Coordinates of C-alpha atoms in Angstrom, one line a residue:
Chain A
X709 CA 27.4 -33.7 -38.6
X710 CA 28.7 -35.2 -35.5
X711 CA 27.2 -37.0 -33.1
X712 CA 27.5 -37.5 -28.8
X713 CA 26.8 -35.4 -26.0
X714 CA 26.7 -31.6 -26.2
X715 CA 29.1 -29.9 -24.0
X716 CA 28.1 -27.6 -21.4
X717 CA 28.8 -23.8 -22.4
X718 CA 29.8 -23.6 -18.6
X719 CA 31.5 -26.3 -17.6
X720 CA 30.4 -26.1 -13.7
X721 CA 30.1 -29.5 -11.2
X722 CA 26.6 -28.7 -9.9
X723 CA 26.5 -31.6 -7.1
X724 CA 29.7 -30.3 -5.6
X725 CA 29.1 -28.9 -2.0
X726 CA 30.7 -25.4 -2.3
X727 CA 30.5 -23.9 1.2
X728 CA 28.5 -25.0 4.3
X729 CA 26.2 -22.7 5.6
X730 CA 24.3 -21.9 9.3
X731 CA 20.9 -21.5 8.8
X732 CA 19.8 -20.0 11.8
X733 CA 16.3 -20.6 12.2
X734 CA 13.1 -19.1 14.3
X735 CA 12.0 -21.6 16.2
X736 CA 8.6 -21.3 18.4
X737 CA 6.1 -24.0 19.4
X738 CA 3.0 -22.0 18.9
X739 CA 2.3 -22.5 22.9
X740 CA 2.8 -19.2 24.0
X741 CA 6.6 -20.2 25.0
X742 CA 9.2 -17.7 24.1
X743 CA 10.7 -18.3 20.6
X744 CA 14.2 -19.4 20.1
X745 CA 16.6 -19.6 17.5
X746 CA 18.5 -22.9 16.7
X747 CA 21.8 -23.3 14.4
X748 CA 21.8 -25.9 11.4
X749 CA 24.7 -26.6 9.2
X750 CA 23.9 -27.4 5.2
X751 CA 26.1 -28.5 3.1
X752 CA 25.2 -25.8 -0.3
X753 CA 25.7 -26.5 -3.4
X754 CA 25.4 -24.5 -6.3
X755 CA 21.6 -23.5 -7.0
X756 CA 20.5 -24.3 -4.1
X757 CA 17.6 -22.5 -2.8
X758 CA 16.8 -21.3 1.3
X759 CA 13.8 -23.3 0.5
X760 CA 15.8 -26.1 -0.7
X761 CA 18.0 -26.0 2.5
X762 CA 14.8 -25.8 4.7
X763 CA 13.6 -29.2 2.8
X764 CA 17.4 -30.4 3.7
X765 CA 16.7 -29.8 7.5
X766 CA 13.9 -31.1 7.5
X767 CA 14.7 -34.2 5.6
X768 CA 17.7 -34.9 7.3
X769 CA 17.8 -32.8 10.7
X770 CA 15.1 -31.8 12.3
X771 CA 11.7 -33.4 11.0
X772 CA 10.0 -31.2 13.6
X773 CA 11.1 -27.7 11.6
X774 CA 7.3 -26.0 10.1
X775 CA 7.0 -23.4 7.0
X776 CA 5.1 -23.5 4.6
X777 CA 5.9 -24.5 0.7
X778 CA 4.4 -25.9 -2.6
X779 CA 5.1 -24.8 -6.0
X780 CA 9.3 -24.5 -5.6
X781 CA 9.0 -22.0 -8.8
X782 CA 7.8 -18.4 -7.1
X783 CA 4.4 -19.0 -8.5
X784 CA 2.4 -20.0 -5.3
X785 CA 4.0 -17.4 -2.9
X786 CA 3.8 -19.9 0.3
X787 CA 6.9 -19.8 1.0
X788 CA 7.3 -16.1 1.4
X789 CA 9.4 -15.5 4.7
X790 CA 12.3 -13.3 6.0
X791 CA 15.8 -14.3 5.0
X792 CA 18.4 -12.4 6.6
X793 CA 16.0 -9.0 7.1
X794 CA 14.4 -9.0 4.0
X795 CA 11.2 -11.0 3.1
X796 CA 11.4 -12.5 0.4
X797 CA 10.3 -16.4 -1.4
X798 CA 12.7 -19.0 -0.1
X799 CA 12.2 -20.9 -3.5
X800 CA 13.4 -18.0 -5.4
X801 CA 16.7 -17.1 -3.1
X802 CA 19.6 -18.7 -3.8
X803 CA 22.2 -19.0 -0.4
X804 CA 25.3 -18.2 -2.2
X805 CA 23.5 -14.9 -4.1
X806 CA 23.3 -13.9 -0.3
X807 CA 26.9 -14.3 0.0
X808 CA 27.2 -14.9 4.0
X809 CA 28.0 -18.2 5.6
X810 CA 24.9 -17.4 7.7
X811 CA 21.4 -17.3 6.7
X812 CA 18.9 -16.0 9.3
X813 CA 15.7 -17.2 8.3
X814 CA 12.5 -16.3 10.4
X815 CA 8.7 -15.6 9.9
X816 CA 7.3 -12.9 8.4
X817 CA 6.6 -9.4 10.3
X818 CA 3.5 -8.1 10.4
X819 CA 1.8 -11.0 11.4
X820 CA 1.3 -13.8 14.1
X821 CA 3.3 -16.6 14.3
X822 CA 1.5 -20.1 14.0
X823 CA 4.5 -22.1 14.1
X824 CA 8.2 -21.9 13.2
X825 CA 8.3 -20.0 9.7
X826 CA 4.7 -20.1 9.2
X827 CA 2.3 -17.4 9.7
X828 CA -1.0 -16.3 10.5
X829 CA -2.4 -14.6 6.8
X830 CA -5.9 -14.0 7.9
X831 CA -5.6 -9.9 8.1
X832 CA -4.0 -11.0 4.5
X833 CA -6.8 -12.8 3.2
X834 CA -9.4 -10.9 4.9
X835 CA -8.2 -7.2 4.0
X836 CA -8.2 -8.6 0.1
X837 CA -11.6 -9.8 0.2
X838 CA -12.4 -6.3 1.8
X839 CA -11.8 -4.8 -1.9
X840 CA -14.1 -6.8 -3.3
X841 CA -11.6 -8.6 -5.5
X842 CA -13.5 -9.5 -8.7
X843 CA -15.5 -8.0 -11.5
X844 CA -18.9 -6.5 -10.3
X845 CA -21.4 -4.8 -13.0
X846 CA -24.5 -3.5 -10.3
X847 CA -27.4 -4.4 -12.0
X848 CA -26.0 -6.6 -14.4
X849 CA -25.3 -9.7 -12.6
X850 CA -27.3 -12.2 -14.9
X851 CA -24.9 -10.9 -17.9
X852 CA -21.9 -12.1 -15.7
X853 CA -24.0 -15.4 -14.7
X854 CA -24.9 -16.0 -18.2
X855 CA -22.6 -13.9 -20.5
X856 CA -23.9 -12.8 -23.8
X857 CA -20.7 -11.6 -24.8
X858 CA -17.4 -10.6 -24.1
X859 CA -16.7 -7.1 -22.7
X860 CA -15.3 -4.5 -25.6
X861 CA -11.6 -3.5 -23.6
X862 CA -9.0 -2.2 -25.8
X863 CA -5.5 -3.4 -25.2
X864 CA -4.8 0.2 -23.7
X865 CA -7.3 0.0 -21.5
X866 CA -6.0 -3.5 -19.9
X867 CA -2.8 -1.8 -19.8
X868 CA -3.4 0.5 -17.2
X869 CA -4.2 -2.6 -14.7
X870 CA -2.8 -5.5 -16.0
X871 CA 0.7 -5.8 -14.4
X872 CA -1.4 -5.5 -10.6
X873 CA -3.3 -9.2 -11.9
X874 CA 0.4 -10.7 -11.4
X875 CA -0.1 -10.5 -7.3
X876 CA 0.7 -14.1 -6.2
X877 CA -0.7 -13.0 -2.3
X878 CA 2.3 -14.2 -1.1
X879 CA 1.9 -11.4 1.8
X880 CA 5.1 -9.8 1.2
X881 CA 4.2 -6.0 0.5
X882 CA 2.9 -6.4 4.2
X883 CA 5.5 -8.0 5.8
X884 CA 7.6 -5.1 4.2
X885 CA 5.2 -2.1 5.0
X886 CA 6.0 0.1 7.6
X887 CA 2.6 1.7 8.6
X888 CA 1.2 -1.9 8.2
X889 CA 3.7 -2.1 11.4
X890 CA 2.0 0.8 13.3
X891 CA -1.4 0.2 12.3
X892 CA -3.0 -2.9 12.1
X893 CA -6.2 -1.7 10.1
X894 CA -4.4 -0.2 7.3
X895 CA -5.4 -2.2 4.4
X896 CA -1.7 -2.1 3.4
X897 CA -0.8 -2.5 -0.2
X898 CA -1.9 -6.0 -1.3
X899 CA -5.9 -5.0 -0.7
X900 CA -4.7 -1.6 -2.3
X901 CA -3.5 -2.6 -5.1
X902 CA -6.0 -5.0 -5.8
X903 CA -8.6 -2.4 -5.4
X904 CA -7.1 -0.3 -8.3
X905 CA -6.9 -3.1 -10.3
X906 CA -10.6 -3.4 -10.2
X907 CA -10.7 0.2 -10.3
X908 CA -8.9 1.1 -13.2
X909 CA -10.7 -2.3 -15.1
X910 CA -13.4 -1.1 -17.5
X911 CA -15.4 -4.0 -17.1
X912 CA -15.7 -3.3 -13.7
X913 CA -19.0 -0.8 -13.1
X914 CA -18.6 -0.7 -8.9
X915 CA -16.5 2.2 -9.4
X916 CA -18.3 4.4 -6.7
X917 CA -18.6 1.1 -4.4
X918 CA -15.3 0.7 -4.4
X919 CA -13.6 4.3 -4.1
X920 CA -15.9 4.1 -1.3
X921 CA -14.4 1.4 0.4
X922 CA -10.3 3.0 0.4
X923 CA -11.2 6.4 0.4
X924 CA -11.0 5.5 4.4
X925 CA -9.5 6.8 8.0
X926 CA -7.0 3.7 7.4
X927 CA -7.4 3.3 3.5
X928 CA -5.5 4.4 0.4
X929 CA -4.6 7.9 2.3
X930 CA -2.9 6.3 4.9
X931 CA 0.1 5.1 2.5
X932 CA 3.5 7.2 2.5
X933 CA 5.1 6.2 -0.8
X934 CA 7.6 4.3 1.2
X935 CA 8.0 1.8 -1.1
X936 CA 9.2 -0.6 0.8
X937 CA 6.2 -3.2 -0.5
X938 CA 7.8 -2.6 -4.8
X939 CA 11.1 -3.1 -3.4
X940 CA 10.2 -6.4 -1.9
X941 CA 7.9 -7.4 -4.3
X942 CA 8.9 -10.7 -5.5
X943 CA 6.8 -10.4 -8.8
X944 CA 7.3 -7.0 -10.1
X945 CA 4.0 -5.5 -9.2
X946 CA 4.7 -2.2 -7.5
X947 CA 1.9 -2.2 -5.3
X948 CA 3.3 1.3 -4.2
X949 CA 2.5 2.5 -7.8
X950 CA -0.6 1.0 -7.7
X951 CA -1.5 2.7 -4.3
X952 CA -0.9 6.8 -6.0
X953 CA -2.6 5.4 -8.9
X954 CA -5.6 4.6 -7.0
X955 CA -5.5 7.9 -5.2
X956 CA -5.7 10.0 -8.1
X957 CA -9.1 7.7 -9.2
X958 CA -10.5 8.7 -5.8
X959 CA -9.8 12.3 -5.9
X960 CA -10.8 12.3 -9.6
X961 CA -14.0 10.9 -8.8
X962 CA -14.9 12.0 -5.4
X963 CA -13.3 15.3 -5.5
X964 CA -13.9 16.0 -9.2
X965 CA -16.8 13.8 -10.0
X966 CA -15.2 12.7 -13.0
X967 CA -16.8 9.4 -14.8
X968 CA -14.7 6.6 -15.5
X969 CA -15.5 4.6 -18.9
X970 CA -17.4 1.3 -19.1
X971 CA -16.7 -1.5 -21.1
X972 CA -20.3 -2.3 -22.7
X973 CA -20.7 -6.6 -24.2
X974 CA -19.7 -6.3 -27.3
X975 CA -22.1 -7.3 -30.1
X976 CA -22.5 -10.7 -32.0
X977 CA -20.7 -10.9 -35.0
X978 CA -22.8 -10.7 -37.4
X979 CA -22.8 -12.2 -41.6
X980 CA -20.3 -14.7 -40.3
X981 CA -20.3 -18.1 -39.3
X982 CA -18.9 -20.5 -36.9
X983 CA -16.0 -22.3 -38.9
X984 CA -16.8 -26.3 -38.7
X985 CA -13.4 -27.5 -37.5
X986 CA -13.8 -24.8 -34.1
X987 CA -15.8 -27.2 -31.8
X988 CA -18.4 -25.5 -29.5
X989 CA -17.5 -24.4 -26.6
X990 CA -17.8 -27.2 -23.4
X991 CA -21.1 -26.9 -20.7
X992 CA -20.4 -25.1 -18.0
X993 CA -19.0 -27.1 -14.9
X994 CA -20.4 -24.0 -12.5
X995 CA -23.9 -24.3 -11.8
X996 CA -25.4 -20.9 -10.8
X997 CA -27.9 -20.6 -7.4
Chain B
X564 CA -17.1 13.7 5.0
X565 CA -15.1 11.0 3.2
X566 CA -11.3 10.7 3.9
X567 CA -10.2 12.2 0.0
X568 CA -12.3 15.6 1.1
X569 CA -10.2 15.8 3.9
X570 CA -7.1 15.1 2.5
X571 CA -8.0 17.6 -0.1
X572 CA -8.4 20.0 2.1
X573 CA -4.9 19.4 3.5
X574 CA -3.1 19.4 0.2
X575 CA -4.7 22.9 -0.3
X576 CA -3.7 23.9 3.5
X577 CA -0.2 23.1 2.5
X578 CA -0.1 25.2 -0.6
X579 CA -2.1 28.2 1.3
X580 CA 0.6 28.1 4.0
X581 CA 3.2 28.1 1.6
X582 CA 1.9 31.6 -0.3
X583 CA 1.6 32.8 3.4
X584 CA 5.1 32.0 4.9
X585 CA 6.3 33.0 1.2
X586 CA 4.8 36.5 1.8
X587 CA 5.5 36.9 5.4
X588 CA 9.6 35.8 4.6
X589 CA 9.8 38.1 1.8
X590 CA 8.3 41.2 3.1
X591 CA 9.3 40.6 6.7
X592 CA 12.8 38.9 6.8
X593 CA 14.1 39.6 3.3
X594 CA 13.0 42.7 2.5
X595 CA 13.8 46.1 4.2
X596 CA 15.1 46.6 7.5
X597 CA 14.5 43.3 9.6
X598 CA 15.4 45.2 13.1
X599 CA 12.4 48.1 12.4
X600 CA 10.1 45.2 10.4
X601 CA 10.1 43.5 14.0
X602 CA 10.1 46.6 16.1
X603 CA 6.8 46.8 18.5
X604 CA 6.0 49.9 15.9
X605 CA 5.8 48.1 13.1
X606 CA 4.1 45.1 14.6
X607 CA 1.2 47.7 16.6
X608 CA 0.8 49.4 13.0
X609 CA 0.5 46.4 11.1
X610 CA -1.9 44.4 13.8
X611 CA -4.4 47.4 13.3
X612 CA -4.4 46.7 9.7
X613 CA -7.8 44.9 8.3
X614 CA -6.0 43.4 5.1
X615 CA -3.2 41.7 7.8
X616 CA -5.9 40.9 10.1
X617 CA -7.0 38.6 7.4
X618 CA -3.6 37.9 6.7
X619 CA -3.4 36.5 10.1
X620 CA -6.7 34.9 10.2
X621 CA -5.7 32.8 7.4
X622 CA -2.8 31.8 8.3
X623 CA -4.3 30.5 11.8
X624 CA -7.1 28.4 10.0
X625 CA -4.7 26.7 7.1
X626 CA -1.5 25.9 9.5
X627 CA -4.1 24.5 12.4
X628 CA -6.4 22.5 9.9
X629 CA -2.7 21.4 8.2
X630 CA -1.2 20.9 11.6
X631 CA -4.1 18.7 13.0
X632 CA -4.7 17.2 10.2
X633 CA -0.7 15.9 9.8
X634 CA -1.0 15.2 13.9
X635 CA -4.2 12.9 13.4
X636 CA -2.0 11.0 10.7
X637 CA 0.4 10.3 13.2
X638 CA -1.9 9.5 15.9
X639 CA -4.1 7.1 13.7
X640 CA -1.0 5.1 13.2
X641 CA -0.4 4.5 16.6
X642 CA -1.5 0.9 17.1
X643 CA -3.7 1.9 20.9
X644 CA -5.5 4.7 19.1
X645 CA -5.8 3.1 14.9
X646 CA -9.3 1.7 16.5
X647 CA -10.6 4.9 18.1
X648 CA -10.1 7.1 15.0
X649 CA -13.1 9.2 15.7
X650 CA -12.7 9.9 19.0
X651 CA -9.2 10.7 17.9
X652 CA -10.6 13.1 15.0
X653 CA -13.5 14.2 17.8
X654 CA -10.7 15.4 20.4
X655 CA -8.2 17.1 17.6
X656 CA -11.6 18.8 16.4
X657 CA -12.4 20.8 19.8
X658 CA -8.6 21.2 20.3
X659 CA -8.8 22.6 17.2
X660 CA -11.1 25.1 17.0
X661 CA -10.0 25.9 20.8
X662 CA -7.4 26.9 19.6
X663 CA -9.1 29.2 16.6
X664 CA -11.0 31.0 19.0
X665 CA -7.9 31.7 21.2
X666 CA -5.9 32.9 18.5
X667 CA -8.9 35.1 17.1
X668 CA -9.1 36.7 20.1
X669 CA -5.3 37.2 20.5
X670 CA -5.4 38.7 17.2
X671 CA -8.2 40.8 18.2
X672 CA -6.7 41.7 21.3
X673 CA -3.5 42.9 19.5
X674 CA -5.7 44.9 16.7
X675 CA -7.0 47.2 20.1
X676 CA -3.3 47.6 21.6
X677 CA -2.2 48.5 17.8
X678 CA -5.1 50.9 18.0
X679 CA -3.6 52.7 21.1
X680 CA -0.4 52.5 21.0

C-alpha cells in the first residue's frame, strides 16, 4: 500500500481567475427614483456562483448592493432572482455555465421591488396561505392535536403528491408565469400546486374546502399549460403538472361528484411490545391553546 | 355556479362546435356542388327546414357561450378588469344573450323568406 496525497482525477487549478466578468446589476433605492443599472467587473474563477460574485461586490465593491441570500446550497430559495432573463437561484448558477462575459442580474418579475435584487413576496406568501397549506381533518382536530396514531397511507398513495412537498417558495414559478403577468389575482402555480398537494394527500379530509377554494374566476382554470413555471423550476417540481392534476380532482369531484379516499389512524399494534432499548418518545415542546 | 361548471360547459361547447362545423364542411363545402350548395335556392330551401333550424339554433348557442366564454378569459386577464370579474361576466352575459335573441330572430326571419321564396 502506499502512502501520500491522492491525486486529483482532474487535475484543475480551482483559485485561478479564468475570465472577468460584468455583472451588470439592477440598481434602485426603493424611493420611488427611477432604477438604474451599474457595471461591476469580477474576477471568476472556476465554480463560482452569481451569488458568489454578488457576495464579491459586495465585499469588495459596493457594500451598498441589497439581495437577499442564506443557505448558498439551493435549499432556502432566497436568492432566487433573474440572471440574464431567466429567474433562477444565484447560488445554484455557475457564471461560466452561462458562457457570456456579461451577466445581467436583476429582480424578479412579477413583483415589487424593495430594493436592488430584492423583492416584495407578500402576494407569494399570502396566495400560499390562501390554499390552506397543511393537513386539515374537519371534525377531527383533537386527533391532529393529540394524535392517537399515524394515518394508514400506502407508499402509492404518497406517490401521487410527494414530489410537490419539494417546493422551496423560492417564488420562481411566478416570476416565470405569464398570466401571473397579466393578472395579479391569479393564484399562479406555487399556491396551485400546493393546493393539489393537499388535495391529492389522503390524510387530508378538506377535500371539498379546498376544491372550493381554486375552482375560482382567477384559480386553477385560469392556467394555460405554459409551462414556463416547470421549466424554471429550480427543484424539479413541475408545478405545471401539478396545476392539470389538480384540475382533473376538481372536475372529478365537482362535476362528477366522485369521492376521494381517506386515510383513517391506523390501529395500535396489538400482542407486541415496546422493545426496551427504543426509548419513549420525547414531551411535546408545542403546547396546544 | 362554480368556475369548473363553467369550464365544463365550454369544453363541451368546443366539442359540439366541432360536430357542427364538421357537418356543415362536409355536406356544404366538400360534398356536392359547392356553387348550387350556396345558391339563394339552396340556402331559402334549407332555412325553411325545422331539422336545420335546430341545426342553426345550436350552433348559435355553443359558438356564443364558447366565444364568450374564451373572450371573458381574455378579459379577466387584463390587469384593469382581473378585479371586476363579475361585472365583466355580468356585461358578456347580456351581450350574450343579446346576441341569441338577434340571431333567433334572423333565423326566424330567414325560415319566412325560405317560406316564400
Amino acid at each position: 500500500m502506499t502512502g501520500g496525497t491522492p491525486k486529483p482525477l482532474v487535475d484543475v487549478d480551482m483559485d485561478r481567475v479564468v475570465q472577468t466578468t460584468t455583472f451588470r446589476v439592477f440598481r434602485y433605492n426603493g424611493t420611488g427614483d427611477p432604477p438604474t443599472y451599474k457595471d461591476y467587473e469580477v474576477p471568476t474563477k472556476r465554480g463560482m456562483t452569481v451569488l458568489d460574485g454578488l457576495l464579491w461586490i459586495k465585499e469588495n465593491l459596493d457594500g451598498s448592493l441589497s439581495y437577499r441570500a442564506s443557505c448558498r446550497m439551493g435549499v432556502c430559495g432566497s436568492c432566487a432572482m433573474m440572471i440574464n432573463g431567466k429567474p433562477r437561484l444565484a447560488c445554484q448558477t455557475q457564471i461560466l455555465d452561462l458562457q457570456t462575459s456579461v451577466v445581467v442580474v436583476e429582480p424578479l418579475k412579477n413583483y415589487p421591488v424593495v430594493k436592488d435584487l430584492v423583492p416584495a413576496l407578500d402576494q407569494l406568501f399570502e396566495k400560499h396561505e390562501a390554499v390552506k397549506p397543511y393537513v386539515m381533518r374537519p371534525g377531527e382536530e383533537d386527533e391532529l392535536e393529540n394524535p392517537s396514531g399515524e394515518f394508514e397511507q400506502s407508499p402509492e398513495e404518497l406517490d401521487e403528491f410527494i414530489q410537490f412537498t419539494y417546493c422551496i417558495k423560492c417564488g420562481i414559478c411566478l416570476a416565470a408565469c405569464p398570466t401571473v403577468a397579466s393578472d395579479p389575482l391569479f393564484l399562479g402555480p406555487q399556491a396551485l400546486a400546493q393546493a393539489y398537494r393537499y388535495v391529492a394527500d389522503t390524510r387530508d379530509t378538506a377535500y371539498a374546502e379546498r376544491c372550493d377554494l381554486v375552482d375560482t374566476a382567477h384559480g386553477v382554470w385560469r392556467c394555460h399549460y405554459a409551462g414556463a413555471c416547470t421549466e424554471a423550476c429550480p427543484k424539479g417540481v413541475d408545478p405545471a403538472f401539478a396545476i392539470q392534476l389538480l384540475k382533473k380532482k376538481v372536475f372529478q369531484h365537482r362535476v362528477l361528484g366522485k369521492k376521494r379516499k381517506v386515510a383513517r389512524v391506523a390501529p395500535k399494534p396489538t400482542g407486541v411490545s415496546r422493545r426496551p432499548n427504543v426509548p419513549e418518545p420525547p414531551a411535546r415542546t408545542v403546547k396546544s391553546d | 355556479m362554480k368556475e369548473s361548471r363553467f369550464w365544463f360547459l365550454f369544453l363541451i361547447a368546443g366539442l359540439v362546435l366541432f360536430l357542427l362545423l364538421g357537418y356543415h364542411i362536409v355536406f356544404i363545402h366538400l360534398l356536392g356542388n359547392y356553387e348550387a350548395n350556396i345558391s339563394f335556392q339552396s340556402v331559402a330551401s334549407r332555412s325553411v327546414s325545422p331539422a336545420y333550424a335546430v341545426f342553426y339554433l345550436l350552433f348559435l348557442v355553443f359558438a356564443l357561450y364558447h366565444g364568450f366564454y374564451g373572450l371573458r378569459t381574455i378579459l379577466l386577464e387584463i390587469e384593469a378588469l382581473a378585479r371586476h370579474h363579475r361585472t365583466v361576466t355580468a356585461i358578456l352575459v347580456v351581450l350574450g344573450v343579446g346576441l341569441f335573441v338577434y340571431g333567433t330572430w334572423a333565423l326566424f326571419a330567414a325560415m319566412k323568406i325560405g317560406a316564400v321564396g
